[in-house]
Short mmCIF file of C-alpha atoms in Angstrom, two decimals:
data_model
loop_
_atom_site.label_atom_id
_atom_site.label_comp_id
_atom_site.label_asym_id
_atom_site.label_seq_id
_atom_site.Cartn_x
_atom_site.Cartn_y
_atom_site.Cartn_z
CA MET A 1 0.00 0.00 0.00
CA SER A 2 2.82 2.42 0.79
CA ALA A 3 4.23 2.04 -2.74
CA LEU A 4 0.81 2.81 -4.17
CA LEU A 5 0.47 5.84 -1.92
CA GLN A 6 3.89 7.11 -2.93
CA ALA A 7 3.09 6.57 -6.58
CA GLU A 8 -0.20 8.47 -6.34
CA LEU A 9 1.49 11.35 -4.54
CA LEU A 10 4.20 11.36 -7.20
CA LYS A 11 1.50 11.49 -9.87
CA LEU A 12 0.07 14.55 -8.15
CA ARG A 13 3.43 16.28 -7.99
CA THR A 14 4.36 15.60 -11.58
CA THR A 15 1.54 17.44 -13.30
CA ARG A 16 0.68 21.11 -13.19
CA THR A 17 -2.86 20.51 -11.93
CA PHE A 18 -1.90 20.35 -8.26
CA VAL A 19 0.28 23.46 -8.41
CA ALA A 20 -2.41 25.34 -10.34
CA LEU A 21 -5.10 24.40 -7.83
CA VAL A 22 -2.90 25.34 -4.86
CA ALA A 23 -2.20 28.69 -6.50
CA ALA A 24 -5.88 29.29 -7.28
CA ALA A 25 -7.02 28.30 -3.78
CA LEU A 26 -4.35 30.46 -2.20
CA ALA A 27 -5.11 33.46 -4.40
CA LEU A 28 -8.86 33.32 -3.81
CA SER A 29 -8.53 32.73 -0.08
CA LEU A 30 -6.00 35.54 0.27
CA LEU A 31 -8.21 37.90 -1.71
CA VAL A 32 -11.14 37.32 0.63
CA VAL A 33 -9.03 37.59 3.79
CA VAL A 34 -7.20 40.72 2.66
CA LEU A 35 -10.39 42.48 1.57
CA VAL A 36 -12.30 41.61 4.74
CA SER A 37 -9.32 42.43 7.00
CA ILE A 38 -8.86 45.81 5.35
CA LEU A 39 -12.48 46.83 4.83
CA ALA A 40 -14.45 45.43 7.77
CA ASP A 41 -14.89 47.81 10.69
CA GLU A 42 -16.29 45.70 13.46
CA PHE A 43 -14.56 42.50 14.47
CA ASN A 44 -15.25 40.19 17.36
CA ASP A 45 -13.57 36.90 18.29
CA ASN A 46 -16.00 34.87 16.24
CA ASP A 47 -15.59 37.01 13.14
CA VAL A 48 -11.82 36.54 13.22
CA ARG A 49 -12.24 32.83 13.60
CA ASN A 50 -14.68 32.79 10.69
CA LEU A 51 -12.27 34.82 8.61
CA PHE A 52 -9.63 32.11 8.83
CA THR A 53 -12.01 29.44 7.66
CA ALA A 54 -12.44 31.43 4.47
CA ASP A 55 -9.97 29.26 2.61
CA PHE A 56 -11.31 27.73 -0.58
CA THR A 57 -9.33 24.56 -0.29
CA GLY A 58 -12.39 22.41 0.34
CA LEU A 59 -13.85 23.09 -3.07
CA PHE A 60 -10.51 22.93 -4.85
CA ILE A 61 -9.55 19.72 -3.14
CA VAL A 62 -12.78 17.96 -4.01
CA LEU A 63 -12.24 19.05 -7.61
CA LEU A 64 -8.63 17.85 -7.44
CA GLY A 65 -9.84 14.43 -6.31
CA VAL A 66 -12.44 14.31 -9.06
CA ILE A 67 -9.89 15.34 -11.70
CA GLY A 68 -7.30 12.89 -10.37
CA MET A 69 -9.60 9.89 -10.53
CA ALA A 70 -11.87 10.69 -13.49
CA GLY A 71 -8.73 11.80 -15.35
CA GLU A 72 -7.59 8.17 -15.37
CA TRP A 73 -10.48 7.50 -17.74
CA ARG A 74 -10.23 10.79 -19.59
CA HIS A 75 -6.58 10.22 -20.44
CA ARG A 76 -7.14 6.45 -20.65
CA THR A 77 -4.33 5.87 -18.18
CA ILE A 78 -6.55 3.60 -16.06
CA THR A 79 -5.28 0.60 -18.04
CA SER A 80 -1.62 1.15 -17.23
CA THR A 81 -2.54 2.09 -13.66
CA VAL A 82 -4.43 -1.18 -13.16
CA LEU A 83 -1.70 -3.18 -14.91
CA ALA A 84 0.80 -1.78 -12.41
CA ALA A 85 -1.56 -2.32 -9.47
CA PRO A 86 -4.04 -5.07 -10.37
CA ASP A 87 -5.82 -5.03 -6.99
CA ARG A 88 -8.35 -2.40 -7.96
CA ILE A 89 -9.78 -1.96 -4.48
CA ARG A 90 -6.36 -1.29 -2.97
CA LEU A 91 -5.70 1.08 -5.81
CA LEU A 92 -8.91 3.00 -5.06
CA ALA A 93 -8.12 3.09 -1.35
CA ALA A 94 -4.57 4.33 -2.04
CA LYS A 95 -5.92 7.02 -4.33
CA MET A 96 -8.38 8.20 -1.68
CA LEU A 97 -5.71 8.27 1.02
CA SER A 98 -3.22 10.13 -1.15
CA TYR A 99 -5.76 12.78 -2.11
CA ALA A 100 -6.74 13.09 1.55
CA ALA A 101 -3.07 13.74 2.35
CA ALA A 102 -2.77 16.17 -0.56
CA GLY A 103 -5.91 17.96 0.61
CA ALA A 104 -4.54 18.35 4.11
CA LEU A 105 -1.25 19.67 2.73
CA LEU A 106 -2.98 22.16 0.45
CA SER A 107 -5.17 23.34 3.31
CA LEU A 108 -2.14 23.65 5.60
CA ILE A 109 -0.41 25.93 3.09
CA VAL A 110 -3.48 28.08 2.50
CA THR A 111 -4.68 28.27 6.11
CA LEU A 112 -1.27 29.20 7.52
CA THR A 113 -0.82 31.82 4.82
CA ILE A 114 -4.20 33.50 5.36
CA MET A 115 -3.78 33.34 9.12
CA LEU A 116 -0.43 35.10 8.85
CA VAL A 117 -1.61 37.74 6.39
CA GLY A 118 -4.94 38.34 8.15
CA THR A 119 -3.36 38.63 11.59
CA VAL A 120 -0.76 41.09 10.33
CA ILE A 121 -3.39 43.31 8.67
CA LEU A 122 -5.72 43.22 11.69
CA SER A 123 -2.83 43.97 14.06
CA LEU A 124 -1.79 46.95 11.94
CA ARG A 125 -5.39 48.21 12.16
CA ASP A 126 -5.51 47.59 15.93
CA LYS A 127 -8.39 45.18 15.47
CA GLU A 128 -9.19 42.08 17.42
CA THR A 129 -7.01 39.08 16.47
CA ALA A 130 -7.43 35.42 17.28
CA ASP A 131 -5.34 33.85 20.00
CA LEU A 132 -3.11 30.85 19.35
CA ALA A 133 -5.62 28.30 20.70
CA ASP A 134 -8.28 29.59 18.32
CA LEU A 135 -5.89 29.49 15.40
CA VAL A 136 -4.90 25.90 16.15
CA ASP A 137 -8.56 24.94 16.48
CA VAL A 138 -9.38 26.46 13.10
CA LEU A 139 -6.30 24.87 11.54
CA TRP A 140 -7.08 21.27 12.47
CA ARG A 141 -10.70 21.62 11.45
CA ASN A 142 -9.67 22.99 8.06
CA LEU A 143 -7.16 20.18 7.59
CA LEU A 144 -9.72 17.55 8.54
CA VAL A 145 -12.31 18.91 6.12
CA ALA A 146 -9.73 19.13 3.33
CA ALA A 147 -8.64 15.53 3.89
CA LEU A 148 -12.21 14.28 3.90
CA VAL A 149 -13.30 16.12 0.77
CA GLY A 150 -10.10 15.00 -1.00
CA ALA A 151 -11.10 11.38 -0.47
CA LEU A 152 -14.70 12.23 -1.38
CA GLY A 153 -13.57 13.77 -4.69
CA VAL A 154 -11.75 10.57 -5.64
CA GLY A 155 -14.89 8.57 -4.84
CA ILE A 156 -17.05 10.85 -6.98
CA GLY A 157 -14.54 10.67 -9.85
CA ALA A 158 -14.44 6.87 -9.64
CA VAL A 159 -18.22 6.57 -9.76
CA VAL A 160 -19.01 9.20 -12.39
CA ARG A 161 -15.79 8.73 -14.47
CA ASN A 162 -16.78 11.43 -16.96
CA GLN A 163 -14.57 14.25 -15.77
CA VAL A 164 -16.68 17.14 -17.07
CA ALA A 165 -19.92 15.68 -15.73
CA ALA A 166 -18.33 15.01 -12.35
CA ILE A 167 -16.96 18.56 -12.05
CA ILE A 168 -20.27 20.12 -13.09
CA GLY A 169 -22.09 17.88 -10.62
CA VAL A 170 -19.81 18.89 -7.75
CA LEU A 171 -20.11 22.59 -8.57
CA PHE A 172 -23.89 22.29 -8.83
CA ALA A 173 -24.06 20.53 -5.46
CA ALA A 174 -21.71 23.00 -3.80
CA PHE A 175 -23.16 26.23 -5.16
CA VAL A 176 -26.81 25.45 -5.90
CA LEU A 177 -28.20 22.31 -4.38
CA GLU A 178 -26.72 22.35 -0.89
CA PRO A 179 -27.03 26.11 -0.25
CA THR A 180 -30.66 25.86 -1.34
CA LEU A 181 -31.25 22.89 0.92
CA LEU A 182 -29.47 24.62 3.80
CA GLY A 183 -31.72 27.63 3.32
CA LEU A 184 -35.02 25.87 2.75
CA ALA A 185 -34.61 22.62 4.62
CA PRO A 186 -31.59 22.86 6.93
CA ASP A 187 -32.50 19.58 8.59
CA TYR A 188 -31.57 17.89 5.31
CA GLY A 189 -29.04 20.38 3.97
CA ARG A 190 -26.71 20.01 6.91
CA PHE A 191 -26.02 16.42 5.84
CA GLY A 192 -24.68 17.51 2.44
CA PRO A 193 -21.13 16.41 1.56
CA THR A 194 -19.79 19.61 -0.01
CA GLN A 195 -21.24 22.30 2.27
CA GLY A 196 -23.48 21.02 5.06
CA ALA A 197 -21.33 18.45 6.84
CA PRO A 198 -18.02 20.32 6.26
CA SER A 199 -19.60 23.43 7.83
CA GLY A 200 -20.53 21.29 10.81
CA ILE A 201 -16.92 20.23 11.27
CA ILE A 202 -15.65 23.79 11.00
CA GLN A 203 -18.63 25.14 12.98
CA VAL A 204 -18.97 28.21 10.83
CA ALA A 205 -22.29 29.42 9.53
CA GLY A 206 -21.34 32.87 8.34
CA PHE A 207 -20.54 36.39 9.44
CA ASP A 208 -22.74 38.48 11.75
CA GLY A 209 -26.29 37.45 12.31
CA GLU A 210 -25.90 33.77 11.54
CA ASP A 211 -25.21 31.09 14.02
CA THR A 212 -24.28 27.46 14.02
CA GLU A 213 -27.41 26.02 15.58
CA ASN A 214 -28.55 24.48 12.28
CA LEU A 215 -25.23 22.72 11.76
CA LEU A 216 -24.37 19.19 12.76
CA ALA A 217 -22.13 18.77 15.80
CA PRO A 218 -18.49 18.34 14.69
CA GLY A 219 -18.30 14.67 15.65
CA VAL A 220 -21.55 13.86 13.89
CA ALA A 221 -20.44 15.88 10.87
CA VAL A 222 -17.24 13.83 10.65
CA LEU A 223 -19.26 10.61 10.77
CA VAL A 224 -21.59 11.91 8.07
CA MET A 225 -18.61 12.76 5.86
CA LEU A 226 -17.14 9.31 6.48
CA GLY A 227 -20.52 7.88 5.51
CA TRP A 228 -20.50 9.78 2.22
CA ILE A 229 -16.94 8.65 1.52
CA GLY A 230 -17.83 5.07 2.39
CA ALA A 231 -20.86 5.15 0.10
CA PHE A 232 -18.86 6.48 -2.83
CA PHE A 233 -16.05 4.02 -2.09
CA ALA A 234 -18.49 1.10 -2.09
CA ALA A 235 -20.14 2.24 -5.34
CA ALA A 236 -16.77 2.87 -7.00
CA ALA A 237 -15.38 -0.45 -5.77
CA ALA A 238 -18.40 -2.31 -7.18
CA ARG A 239 -17.91 -0.63 -10.56
CA LEU A 240 -14.18 -1.23 -10.58
CA ARG A 241 -14.26 -4.82 -9.36
CA GLY A 242 -16.77 -6.10 -11.85
CA GLY A 243 -16.00 -3.92 -14.81
CA ASP A 244 -14.00 -4.69 -17.93
CA LEU A 245 -11.33 -2.21 -18.97
CA VAL A 246 -11.64 -2.26 -22.74
CA MET Z 1 4.65 -25.43 -16.99
CA ALA Z 2 4.76 -22.83 -19.76
CA PRO Z 3 5.23 -19.21 -18.67
CA VAL Z 4 1.84 -18.35 -20.20
CA GLU Z 5 -1.06 -20.79 -20.39
CA ILE Z 6 -4.44 -20.02 -21.86
CA ARG Z 7 -7.06 -22.70 -21.36
CA GLY Z 8 -10.59 -22.63 -22.73
CA LEU Z 9 -10.69 -18.86 -22.64
CA SER Z 10 -14.03 -17.37 -23.66
CA LYS Z 11 -15.39 -13.87 -23.38
CA ARG Z 12 -18.90 -12.79 -24.20
CA PHE Z 13 -20.02 -9.16 -24.47
CA GLY Z 14 -23.81 -9.30 -24.44
CA ASN Z 15 -24.78 -11.34 -27.48
CA VAL Z 16 -21.31 -11.23 -28.98
CA LEU Z 17 -18.94 -14.10 -28.29
CA ALA Z 18 -15.67 -12.22 -28.76
CA VAL Z 19 -13.38 -15.08 -27.76
CA ASN Z 20 -14.44 -18.70 -27.99
CA ASP Z 21 -12.63 -21.49 -26.17
CA LEU Z 22 -9.10 -20.33 -26.89
CA SER Z 23 -6.25 -22.52 -25.66
CA PHE Z 24 -2.53 -22.20 -26.28
CA ASP Z 25 0.79 -21.78 -24.49
CA ILE Z 26 3.57 -19.27 -24.88
CA ASP Z 27 6.99 -20.78 -24.35
CA ALA Z 28 10.05 -19.20 -22.80
CA GLY Z 29 12.78 -18.09 -25.14
CA ARG Z 30 10.43 -17.78 -28.11
CA VAL Z 31 8.59 -15.00 -29.87
CA THR Z 32 4.98 -15.92 -30.61
CA GLY Z 33 3.02 -13.98 -33.20
CA PHE Z 34 -0.68 -13.50 -32.49
CA LEU Z 35 -2.55 -12.91 -35.73
CA GLY Z 36 -6.13 -12.40 -36.70
CA PRO Z 37 -8.37 -10.19 -38.82
CA ASN Z 38 -10.31 -7.21 -37.51
CA GLY Z 39 -12.58 -8.20 -34.67
CA ALA Z 40 -10.93 -11.61 -34.34
CA GLY Z 41 -10.65 -11.21 -30.58
CA LYS Z 42 -6.92 -10.56 -30.30
CA SER Z 43 -7.11 -7.50 -28.07
CA THR Z 44 -9.88 -9.01 -25.95
CA SER Z 45 -7.76 -12.13 -25.48
CA LEU Z 46 -4.73 -10.08 -24.45
CA ARG Z 47 -6.80 -7.99 -22.05
CA ALA Z 48 -8.29 -11.13 -20.53
CA LEU Z 49 -4.78 -12.50 -20.14
CA LEU Z 50 -3.82 -9.31 -18.28
CA GLY Z 51 -6.86 -9.29 -16.01
CA LEU Z 52 -8.30 -6.15 -17.58
CA VAL Z 53 -11.27 -8.07 -18.98
CA ARG Z 54 -13.03 -10.73 -16.92
CA PRO Z 55 -13.26 -14.00 -18.90
CA THR Z 56 -16.72 -15.52 -19.20
CA SER Z 57 -15.02 -18.90 -18.81
CA GLY Z 58 -11.57 -20.41 -18.95
CA THR Z 59 -8.29 -19.28 -17.49
CA ALA Z 60 -5.24 -17.31 -18.51
CA THR Z 61 -2.28 -17.73 -16.21
CA PHE Z 62 1.37 -16.87 -15.80
CA GLY Z 63 3.24 -19.74 -14.17
CA GLY Z 64 -0.11 -21.02 -12.93
CA ARG Z 65 -1.28 -17.73 -11.44
CA ARG Z 66 -3.73 -15.21 -12.79
CA TYR Z 67 -2.31 -11.75 -13.46
CA GLU Z 68 -4.20 -10.28 -10.51
CA GLU Z 69 -2.60 -12.84 -8.23
CA LEU Z 70 0.99 -12.00 -9.19
CA GLN Z 71 3.20 -10.36 -6.62
CA ARG Z 72 4.84 -7.30 -8.17
CA PRO Z 73 3.35 -8.15 -11.58
CA SER Z 74 5.64 -5.82 -13.49
CA THR Z 75 8.57 -8.11 -12.66
CA LYS Z 76 6.71 -11.03 -14.23
CA VAL Z 77 4.84 -9.46 -17.13
CA GLY Z 78 5.44 -6.37 -19.22
CA ALA Z 79 2.64 -5.28 -21.49
CA VAL Z 80 2.15 -2.78 -24.27
CA LEU Z 81 -1.46 -2.44 -25.29
CA GLU Z 82 -2.62 -1.00 -28.59
CA ASP Z 83 -4.11 2.11 -27.03
CA ALA Z 84 -1.25 2.80 -24.61
CA SER Z 85 -2.01 6.24 -23.16
CA PHE Z 86 -0.19 8.66 -20.91
CA HIS Z 87 -1.07 11.78 -18.99
CA PRO Z 88 -0.19 14.45 -21.55
CA GLY Z 89 1.15 16.84 -18.94
CA ARG Z 90 3.60 14.39 -17.42
CA THR Z 91 7.10 13.91 -18.80
CA GLY Z 92 8.22 10.57 -20.10
CA ARG Z 93 10.69 10.24 -17.24
CA ASN Z 94 8.05 11.02 -14.63
CA HIS Z 95 5.65 8.52 -16.16
CA LEU Z 96 8.32 5.86 -15.69
CA ARG Z 97 9.16 7.12 -12.19
CA VAL Z 98 5.53 6.62 -11.16
CA LEU Z 99 5.57 3.07 -12.51
CA ALA Z 100 8.93 2.40 -10.85
CA VAL Z 101 7.57 3.49 -7.49
CA THR Z 102 4.41 1.41 -7.95
CA GLY Z 103 6.40 -1.67 -8.89
CA ARG Z 104 9.11 -1.01 -6.30
CA HIS Z 105 11.83 -0.99 -8.95
CA PRO Z 106 15.14 0.81 -8.36
CA PRO Z 107 15.04 4.39 -9.70
CA GLU Z 108 18.05 3.61 -11.89
CA ARG Z 109 15.84 1.34 -14.00
CA VAL Z 110 14.15 4.45 -15.38
CA ASP Z 111 17.36 5.63 -17.03
CA VAL Z 112 18.19 2.11 -18.18
CA VAL Z 113 14.90 1.59 -20.04
CA LEU Z 114 14.92 5.13 -21.42
CA ASP Z 115 18.30 4.33 -22.91
CA THR Z 116 17.10 0.95 -24.15
CA VAL Z 117 14.27 2.51 -26.17
CA GLY Z 118 16.29 5.53 -27.26
CA LEU Z 119 14.25 8.15 -25.41
CA THR Z 120 16.89 9.58 -23.09
CA ALA Z 121 17.11 12.89 -24.94
CA ALA Z 122 13.32 13.38 -24.83
CA ALA Z 123 12.80 12.02 -21.32
CA ASP Z 124 12.13 15.39 -19.72
CA ARG Z 125 9.67 16.59 -22.32
CA ARG Z 126 5.94 16.39 -21.67
CA VAL Z 127 4.31 13.43 -23.38
CA LYS Z 128 1.86 15.67 -25.24
CA GLY Z 129 4.82 16.75 -27.39
CA TYR Z 130 5.78 13.18 -28.28
CA SER Z 131 5.25 11.68 -31.72
CA MET Z 132 3.30 8.46 -31.99
CA GLY Z 133 6.52 6.53 -32.37
CA MET Z 134 7.96 8.13 -29.23
CA ARG Z 135 4.83 7.23 -27.29
CA GLN Z 136 5.18 3.68 -28.51
CA ARG Z 137 8.79 3.62 -27.32
CA LEU Z 138 7.69 4.99 -23.96
CA ALA Z 139 5.08 2.25 -23.70
CA ILE Z 140 7.76 -0.32 -24.41
CA ALA Z 141 10.04 1.27 -21.83
CA SER Z 142 7.18 0.95 -19.32
CA ALA Z 143 6.85 -2.73 -20.16
CA LEU Z 144 10.58 -3.34 -19.75
CA LEU Z 145 10.86 -1.45 -16.47
CA GLY Z 146 10.52 -4.53 -14.26
CA ASP Z 147 12.76 -6.67 -16.51
CA PRO Z 148 9.81 -9.08 -16.84
CA GLU Z 149 9.85 -12.76 -17.73
CA VAL Z 150 6.97 -12.35 -20.17
CA LEU Z 151 6.38 -9.58 -22.69
CA ILE Z 152 2.96 -9.01 -24.23
CA LEU Z 153 2.86 -6.50 -27.06
CA ASP Z 154 -0.29 -5.49 -28.93
CA GLU Z 155 0.61 -3.98 -32.30
CA PRO Z 156 3.97 -2.70 -31.01
CA THR Z 157 5.15 -1.41 -34.39
CA ASN Z 158 2.24 1.03 -34.72
CA GLY Z 159 3.67 4.48 -35.30
CA LEU Z 160 7.24 3.32 -35.60
CA ASP Z 161 9.29 4.37 -38.61
CA PRO Z 162 11.36 1.77 -40.51
CA PRO Z 163 14.40 2.12 -38.23
CA GLY Z 164 12.04 1.84 -35.27
CA ILE Z 165 10.50 -1.31 -36.71
CA ALA Z 166 13.94 -2.79 -37.25
CA TRP Z 167 14.84 -1.85 -33.68
CA MET Z 168 11.64 -3.50 -32.44
CA ARG Z 169 12.47 -6.67 -34.33
CA GLY Z 170 15.91 -6.77 -32.75
CA MET Z 171 14.48 -6.03 -29.32
CA LEU Z 172 11.97 -8.88 -29.59
CA ARG Z 173 14.68 -11.31 -30.65
CA GLU Z 174 17.00 -10.11 -27.92
CA GLN Z 175 14.32 -10.54 -25.25
CA ALA Z 176 13.61 -14.06 -26.48
CA SER Z 177 17.32 -14.87 -26.53
CA ARG Z 178 17.44 -13.92 -22.85
CA GLY Z 179 14.81 -16.56 -22.14
CA ARG Z 180 11.79 -14.26 -22.10
CA ALA Z 181 8.46 -15.44 -23.47
CA VAL Z 182 7.24 -12.86 -25.97
CA LEU Z 183 3.70 -12.63 -27.36
CA VAL Z 184 3.25 -10.06 -30.08
CA SER Z 185 0.13 -9.25 -32.05
CA SER Z 186 0.61 -7.47 -35.32
CA HIS Z 187 -1.17 -6.80 -38.57
CA LEU Z 188 2.13 -6.57 -40.42
CA LEU Z 189 2.50 -10.14 -41.67
CA ALA Z 190 5.87 -9.58 -43.29
CA GLU Z 191 7.11 -8.03 -40.07
CA VAL Z 192 5.81 -10.95 -38.02
CA ALA Z 193 7.36 -13.45 -40.39
CA GLN Z 194 10.79 -11.95 -39.72
CA SER Z 195 10.43 -11.83 -35.97
CA VAL Z 196 8.55 -14.81 -34.63
CA ASP Z 197 9.24 -18.44 -33.82
CA ASP Z 198 5.64 -19.50 -33.26
CA VAL Z 199 2.33 -18.31 -34.63
CA VAL Z 200 -1.19 -18.31 -33.23
CA VAL Z 201 -3.92 -17.44 -35.72
CA ILE Z 202 -7.44 -16.63 -34.53
CA SER Z 203 -10.54 -15.57 -36.39
CA GLY Z 204 -14.08 -15.08 -35.13
CA GLY Z 205 -12.73 -15.52 -31.63
CA GLN Z 206 -11.61 -19.08 -32.39
CA MET Z 207 -8.22 -20.66 -32.86
CA ARG Z 208 -7.49 -21.26 -36.57
CA GLY Z 209 -3.89 -22.30 -36.42
CA HIS Z 210 -1.11 -22.72 -33.90
CA GLY Z 211 2.40 -23.97 -34.22
CA THR Z 212 5.92 -23.07 -35.15
CA LEU Z 213 6.27 -20.64 -38.01
CA GLU Z 214 7.49 -23.49 -40.21
CA GLN Z 215 4.48 -25.62 -39.36
CA VAL Z 216 2.03 -22.85 -40.07
CA LEU Z 217 3.75 -21.90 -43.29
CA GLY Z 218 3.87 -25.52 -44.35
CA GLY Z 219 0.16 -26.16 -43.92
CA ASP Z 220 -1.21 -29.39 -42.52
CA GLU Z 221 1.72 -31.49 -43.74
CA GLY Z 222 4.41 -29.11 -42.62
CA PRO Z 223 7.02 -27.60 -44.91
CA ALA Z 224 7.66 -29.17 -48.28
CA THR Z 225 11.01 -29.67 -49.98
CA GLN Z 226 11.67 -28.66 -53.57
CA VAL Z 227 14.46 -30.65 -55.22
CA ARG Z 228 16.07 -30.91 -58.68
CA SER Z 229 18.50 -33.64 -59.62
CA GLN Z 230 20.35 -35.13 -62.55
CA ASP Z 231 17.57 -37.71 -62.80
CA ASP Z 232 14.26 -36.61 -61.29
CA GLN Z 233 12.45 -39.81 -62.28
CA ARG Z 234 14.92 -42.00 -60.39
CA LEU Z 235 14.81 -39.69 -57.43
CA ALA Z 236 11.02 -39.76 -57.43
CA ARG Z 237 11.08 -43.53 -57.33
CA ALA Z 238 13.60 -43.52 -54.50
CA LEU Z 239 11.50 -41.10 -52.49
CA GLN Z 240 8.31 -43.09 -53.11
CA ALA Z 241 10.13 -46.26 -52.08
CA ALA Z 242 10.95 -44.47 -48.82
CA GLY Z 243 7.22 -43.86 -48.32
CA HIS Z 244 6.98 -40.21 -49.37
CA ASP Z 245 4.53 -38.54 -51.73
CA VAL Z 246 6.15 -36.80 -54.65
CA THR Z 247 4.77 -34.21 -57.04
CA ALA Z 248 6.65 -33.58 -60.27
CA LEU Z 249 6.77 -30.00 -61.43
CA ALA Z 250 6.60 -28.96 -65.07
CA ALA Z 251 9.55 -29.73 -67.32
CA GLY Z 252 12.80 -29.22 -65.49
CA GLY Z 253 11.10 -27.77 -62.42
CA GLY Z 254 12.09 -30.64 -60.19
CA LEU Z 255 10.05 -32.37 -57.50
CA ILE Z 256 7.99 -31.28 -54.53
CA VAL Z 257 8.15 -33.59 -51.51
CA PRO Z 258 5.64 -32.50 -48.86
CA GLY Z 259 6.25 -33.13 -45.19
CA VAL Z 260 9.91 -34.05 -45.62
CA SER Z 261 12.88 -31.92 -44.73
CA PRO Z 262 15.58 -31.05 -47.28
CA GLN Z 263 18.03 -32.97 -45.14
CA ASP Z 264 16.03 -36.19 -45.40
CA VAL Z 265 15.59 -35.76 -49.15
CA GLY Z 266 19.34 -35.24 -49.45
CA VAL Z 267 20.06 -38.47 -47.56
CA ILE Z 268 17.68 -40.48 -49.74
CA ALA Z 269 19.25 -39.02 -52.89
CA HIS Z 270 22.73 -39.82 -51.59
CA ASP Z 271 21.78 -43.38 -50.75
CA ALA Z 272 20.36 -43.77 -54.25
CA GLY Z 273 23.52 -42.34 -55.79
CA ILE Z 274 21.74 -39.40 -57.38
CA TYR Z 275 23.45 -36.03 -57.72
CA LEU Z 276 21.34 -33.09 -56.67
CA VAL Z 277 21.24 -29.84 -58.61
CA ALA Z 278 19.06 -27.83 -56.22
CA LEU Z 279 17.57 -28.50 -52.82
CA GLY Z 280 15.53 -26.23 -50.59
CA GLN Z 281 12.46 -25.78 -48.42
CA GLN Z 282 9.30 -24.61 -50.09
CA SER Z 283 6.89 -22.65 -47.93
CA ARG Z 284 3.77 -20.66 -48.28
CA SER Z 285 4.19 -17.04 -47.40
CA LEU Z 286 2.74 -16.11 -44.04
CA GLU Z 287 0.10 -14.14 -45.89
CA GLN Z 288 -0.93 -17.20 -47.88
CA ALA Z 289 -1.01 -19.26 -44.72
CA PHE Z 290 -3.03 -16.60 -42.94
CA PHE Z 291 -5.65 -16.41 -45.66
CA ALA Z 292 -5.87 -20.17 -45.82
CA LEU Z 293 -6.41 -20.41 -42.08
CA THR Z 294 -8.89 -17.56 -41.76
CA GLY Z 295 -10.85 -18.30 -44.89
CA GLY Z 296 -9.62 -15.21 -46.70
CA GLU Z 297 -10.67 -12.56 -44.21
CA SER Z 298 -8.75 -9.33 -44.47
CA ILE Z 299 -6.19 -8.89 -41.75
CA ALA Z 300 -6.44 -6.28 -39.05
#
């Protein structure tokens, strides 16, 4: 398994996709943090904490996982991948684990960067800043979410296989379906894999005026995410195990 | 036990029986050509052999084990499939590095196989800039990475220029001379005829012919001998007395002796005190043999 993990991580490092997604996630997250840190007047402890969860790694990581797995079919490299690692279930598991690790790494880079930049700007403006305990709390939650959605993305890519359809589906779920459900039927929306459950882990509902009472408790949210990952893993494994690669 | 054994292999896709009860062995130290017309089932058979396609029935094994059961399969089997594909944004070297890590091969093997296939100079270019021939060489480098005991190559000369084809021929022979079992499918009959020791011909998913190249070229009776002598009538009688069929060719053309080697004909002539003027093996071309075995279907 360790050889498979190393190979998948090497695959990630040897294309421009990972670097491009890190850069995009970092740029977008920094843009939000810089603008809010500079322009917002009133800050309390919770607002600062929310500010540092404004990294976009979750979305980028789920897309990275989708691209990484569905890309095996798009570029028709799945054949050579399976020839090198004929145990398809181990291969799928290794891919999920490696993208979870990559997600955590990407989130680490982005979260530390926005924490540093945001804290510097807020300090220069004599605004409230988060203490170290709060920063650490935000950091591990971000890393956990990034790892989980990385694995989820691989599962989605392995089930859908058509890269474009999978990406459109994820974006639709993240920007349309789940926000709508969270607004209209939060009892259902909070179980969603791209917004609802991750928000429960991070325990962020939004700035001023919103609270976290509609969110799942962090532990429950983690279990829900693991459930989604398990479901996609099982569906993907069934497709992979029985399918012909022609 | 042969390095590769296929027994009763069948594969059905819906109503289509793509491969029907195929059985043959691939021996070590020999190059086996795998021939068949379009849709004959060659690629399906190779994919079933490699565990990419699940057989409906039958088995395909390497030393008695299915491909999926092999430990570090790239050290046992190297494969180049017809549609070998690569991530276009990855360099040739990095593609091989990924496979080396997966197969737990020493990193130095990457440089060795790049050199073997003549891709060292282009190794750090992205694959999307490779020509078809370069991609084919990269696929072959991938197959050789684990220094495998068995090589399976599906149309390996696709995209190669004449020097590349000549290189491929030499590479196949060299691998066989090192004791590797090599199975190569190709639509280039002349190319196959120069490279292989054994031939498997399939059509409609079924085996049509299997044997050494000489056997297949010789038809059911094996290769024939064409001989001319100072006295063909006496020689014909001597051969018939030895129990062989003889066909006389038109005036001065000599005799055809099916199923007998030139050496045996020479011995009979010597024993009868007949001087020979010409002696040699007469074979069908591989193309003629192929059409005879497949009922005249065009070749893939």
